[in-house]
mmCIF file of C-alpha atoms in Angstrom:
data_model
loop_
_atom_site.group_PDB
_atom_site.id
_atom_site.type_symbol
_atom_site.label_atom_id
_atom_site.label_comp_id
_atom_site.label_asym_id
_atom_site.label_seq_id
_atom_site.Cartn_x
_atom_site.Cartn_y
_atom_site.Cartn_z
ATOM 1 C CA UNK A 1 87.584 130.277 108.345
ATOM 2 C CA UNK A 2 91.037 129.428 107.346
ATOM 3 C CA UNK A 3 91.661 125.339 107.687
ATOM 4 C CA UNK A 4 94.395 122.749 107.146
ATOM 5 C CA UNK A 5 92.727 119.275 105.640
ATOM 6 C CA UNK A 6 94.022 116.575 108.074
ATOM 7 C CA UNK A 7 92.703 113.848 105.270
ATOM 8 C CA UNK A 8 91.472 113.900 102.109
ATOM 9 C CA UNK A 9 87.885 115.316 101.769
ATOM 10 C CA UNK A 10 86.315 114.611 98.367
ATOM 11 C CA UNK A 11 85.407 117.818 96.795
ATOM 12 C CA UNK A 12 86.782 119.975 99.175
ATOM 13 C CA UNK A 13 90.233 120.148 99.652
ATOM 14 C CA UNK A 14 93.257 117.421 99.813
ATOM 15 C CA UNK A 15 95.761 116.351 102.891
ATOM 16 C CA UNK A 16 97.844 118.982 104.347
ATOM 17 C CA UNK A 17 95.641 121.512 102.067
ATOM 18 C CA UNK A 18 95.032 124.574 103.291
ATOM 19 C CA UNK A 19 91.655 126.248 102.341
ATOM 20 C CA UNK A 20 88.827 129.004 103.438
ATOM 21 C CA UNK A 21 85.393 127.116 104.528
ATOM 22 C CA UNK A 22 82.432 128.268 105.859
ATOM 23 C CA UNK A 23 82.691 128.271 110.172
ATOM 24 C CA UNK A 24 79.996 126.124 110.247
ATOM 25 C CA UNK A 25 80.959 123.459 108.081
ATOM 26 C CA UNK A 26 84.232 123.540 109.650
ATOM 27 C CA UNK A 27 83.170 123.794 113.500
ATOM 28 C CA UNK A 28 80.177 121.081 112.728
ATOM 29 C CA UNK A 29 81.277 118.608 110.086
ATOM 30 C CA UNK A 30 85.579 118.784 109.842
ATOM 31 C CA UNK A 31 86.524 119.674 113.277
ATOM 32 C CA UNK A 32 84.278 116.184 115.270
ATOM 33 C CA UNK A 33 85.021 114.202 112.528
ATOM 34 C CA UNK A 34 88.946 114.824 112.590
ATOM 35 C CA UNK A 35 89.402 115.640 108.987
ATOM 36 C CA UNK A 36 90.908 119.240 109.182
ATOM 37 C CA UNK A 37 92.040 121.692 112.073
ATOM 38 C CA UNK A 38 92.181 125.587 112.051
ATOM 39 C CA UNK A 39 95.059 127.283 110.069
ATOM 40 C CA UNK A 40 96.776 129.021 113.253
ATOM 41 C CA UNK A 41 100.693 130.393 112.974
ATOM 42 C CA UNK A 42 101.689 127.250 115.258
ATOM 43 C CA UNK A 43 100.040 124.549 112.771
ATOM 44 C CA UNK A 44 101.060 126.399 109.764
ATOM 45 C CA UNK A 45 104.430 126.455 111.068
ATOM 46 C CA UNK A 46 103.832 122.798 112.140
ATOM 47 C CA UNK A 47 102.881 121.906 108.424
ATOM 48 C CA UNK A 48 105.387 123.423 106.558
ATOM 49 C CA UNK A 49 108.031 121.513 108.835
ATOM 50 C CA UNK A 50 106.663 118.416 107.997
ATOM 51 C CA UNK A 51 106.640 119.347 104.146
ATOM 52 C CA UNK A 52 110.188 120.056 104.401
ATOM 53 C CA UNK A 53 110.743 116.790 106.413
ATOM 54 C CA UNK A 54 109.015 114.801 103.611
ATOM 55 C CA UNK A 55 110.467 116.755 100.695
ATOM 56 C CA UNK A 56 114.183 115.876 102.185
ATOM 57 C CA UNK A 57 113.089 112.192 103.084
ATOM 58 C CA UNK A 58 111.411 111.644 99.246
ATOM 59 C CA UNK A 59 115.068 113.302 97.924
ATOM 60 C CA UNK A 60 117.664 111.031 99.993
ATOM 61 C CA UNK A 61 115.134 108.097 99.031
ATOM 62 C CA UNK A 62 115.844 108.834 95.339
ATOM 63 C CA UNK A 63 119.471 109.049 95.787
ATOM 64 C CA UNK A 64 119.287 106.038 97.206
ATOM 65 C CA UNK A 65 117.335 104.570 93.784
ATOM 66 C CA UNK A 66 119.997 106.100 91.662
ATOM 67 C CA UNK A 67 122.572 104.521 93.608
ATOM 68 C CA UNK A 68 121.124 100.876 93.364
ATOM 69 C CA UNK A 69 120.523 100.953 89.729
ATOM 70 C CA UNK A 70 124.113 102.195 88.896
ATOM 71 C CA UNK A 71 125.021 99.128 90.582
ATOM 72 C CA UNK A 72 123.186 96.706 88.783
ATOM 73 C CA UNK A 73 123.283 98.431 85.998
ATOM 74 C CA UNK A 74 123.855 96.484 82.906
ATOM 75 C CA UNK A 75 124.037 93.233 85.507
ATOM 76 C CA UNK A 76 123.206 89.560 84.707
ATOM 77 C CA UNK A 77 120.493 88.205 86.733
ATOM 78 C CA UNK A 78 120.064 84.325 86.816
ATOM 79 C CA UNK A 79 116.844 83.209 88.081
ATOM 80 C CA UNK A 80 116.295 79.632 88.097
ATOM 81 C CA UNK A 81 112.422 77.751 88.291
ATOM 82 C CA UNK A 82 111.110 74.776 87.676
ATOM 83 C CA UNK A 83 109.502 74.559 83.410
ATOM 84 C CA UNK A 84 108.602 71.837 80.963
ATOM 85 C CA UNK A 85 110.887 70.386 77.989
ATOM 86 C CA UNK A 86 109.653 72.879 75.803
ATOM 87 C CA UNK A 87 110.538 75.895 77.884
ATOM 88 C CA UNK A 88 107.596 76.855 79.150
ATOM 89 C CA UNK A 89 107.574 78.006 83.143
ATOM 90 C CA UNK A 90 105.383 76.624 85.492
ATOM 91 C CA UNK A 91 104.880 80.187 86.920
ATOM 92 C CA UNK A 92 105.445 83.241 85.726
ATOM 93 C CA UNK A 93 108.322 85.665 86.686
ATOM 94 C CA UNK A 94 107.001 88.808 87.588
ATOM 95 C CA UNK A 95 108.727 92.132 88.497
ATOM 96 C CA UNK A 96 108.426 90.854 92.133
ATOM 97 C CA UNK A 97 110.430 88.304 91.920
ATOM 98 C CA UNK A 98 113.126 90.355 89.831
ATOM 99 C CA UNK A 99 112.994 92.647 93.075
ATOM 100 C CA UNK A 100 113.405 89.995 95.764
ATOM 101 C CA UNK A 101 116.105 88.476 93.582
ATOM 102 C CA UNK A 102 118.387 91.778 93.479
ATOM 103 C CA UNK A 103 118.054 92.252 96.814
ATOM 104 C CA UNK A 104 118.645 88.916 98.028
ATOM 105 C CA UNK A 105 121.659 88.272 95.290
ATOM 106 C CA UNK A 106 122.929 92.130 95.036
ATOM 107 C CA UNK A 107 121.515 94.031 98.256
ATOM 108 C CA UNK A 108 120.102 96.627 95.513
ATOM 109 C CA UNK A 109 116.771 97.679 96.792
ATOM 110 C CA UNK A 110 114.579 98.646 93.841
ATOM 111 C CA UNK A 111 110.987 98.278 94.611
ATOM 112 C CA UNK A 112 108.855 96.246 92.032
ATOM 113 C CA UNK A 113 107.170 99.517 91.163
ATOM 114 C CA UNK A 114 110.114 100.751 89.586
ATOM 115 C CA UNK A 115 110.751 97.484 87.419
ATOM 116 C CA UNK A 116 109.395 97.728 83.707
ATOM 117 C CA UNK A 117 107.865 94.529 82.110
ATOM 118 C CA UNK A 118 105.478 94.737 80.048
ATOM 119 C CA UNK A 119 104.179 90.796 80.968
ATOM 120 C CA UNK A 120 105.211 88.368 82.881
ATOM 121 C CA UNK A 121 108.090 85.942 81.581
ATOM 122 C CA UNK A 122 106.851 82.649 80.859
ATOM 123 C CA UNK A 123 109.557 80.922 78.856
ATOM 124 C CA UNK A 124 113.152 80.367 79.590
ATOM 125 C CA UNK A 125 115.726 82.292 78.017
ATOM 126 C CA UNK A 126 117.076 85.684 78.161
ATOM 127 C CA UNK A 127 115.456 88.839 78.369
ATOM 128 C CA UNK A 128 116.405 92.246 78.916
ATOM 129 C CA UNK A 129 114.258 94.095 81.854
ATOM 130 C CA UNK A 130 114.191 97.996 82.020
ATOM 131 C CA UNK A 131 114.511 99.581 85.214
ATOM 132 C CA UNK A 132 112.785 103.469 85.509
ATOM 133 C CA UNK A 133 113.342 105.414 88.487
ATOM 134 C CA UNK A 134 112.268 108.598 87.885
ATOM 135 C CA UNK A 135 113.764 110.380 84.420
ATOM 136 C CA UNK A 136 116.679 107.355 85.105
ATOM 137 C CA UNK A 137 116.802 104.179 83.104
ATOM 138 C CA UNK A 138 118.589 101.346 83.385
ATOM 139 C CA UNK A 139 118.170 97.901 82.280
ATOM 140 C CA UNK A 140 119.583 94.845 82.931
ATOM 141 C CA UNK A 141 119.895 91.269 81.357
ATOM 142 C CA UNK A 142 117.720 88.284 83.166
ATOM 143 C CA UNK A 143 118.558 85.080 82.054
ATOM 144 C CA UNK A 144 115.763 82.137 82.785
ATOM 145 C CA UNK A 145 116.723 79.131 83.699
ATOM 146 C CA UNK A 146 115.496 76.067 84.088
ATOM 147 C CA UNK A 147 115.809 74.024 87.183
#
């Protein structure tokens, strides 16, 4: 019997995965428990739809990447916290707060995902952060400041 995996079945077959099971696995075991549904025309049809839909959605969310980090491309971020006299912050800037901070300062909305550091600043001064969406880099210049 032809099927279309509703969820992720380990060792059998991945979401919106269309496979050949045995009837009674999928009549006993897959169709009660919700995790797949029989491969008719109307379902096919149904699932290649929503590929399309999600392939279209994932390509104007990328354009929407490449548009934020031309804008803050090669942009000076000034993030000011609270540190010691030698420099030293009392917490560490993450690529979190880098995220929150363009959005908040620049309306560029690049997810901390996309933000390259390879550990968290702890001491003020400048630093130059690398932004990857994709096969696109950018980077910008953060400059730590104390409060």
């Amino acid at each position: 019997m032809q099927i279309i995996f509703l969820q992720d079945v380990r060792g059998k077959g991945n979401k919106n995965e269309i496979k050949d099971v045995p009837d009674g696995y999928a009549r006993n075991f897959l169709f009660p428990h919700k995790l797949a549904e029989q491969a008719t025309p109307a379902s096919l049809e149904k699932l290649e739809k929503m590929k399309e839909f999600i392939l279209v959605e994932k390509k104007m969310q990328t354009e929407t990447l490449k548009k934020s980090l031309e804008k803050i491309s090669g942009l000076e971020l000034v993030i000011k916290t609270k540190a010691d006299e030698k420099g030293h912050l009392f917490s560490a800037i993450r690529a979190k707060d880098i995220a929150e901070k363009l959005k908040k300062d620049h309306q560029a909305e690049i997810g901390e995902e996309f933000i390259v550091l390879e550990k968290p600043i702890k001491t003020v001064g400048e630093q130059v952060v690398a932004i990857k969406v994709g096969d696109h880099q950018s980077s910008l210049k953060l400059l730590v400041e104390k409060e």
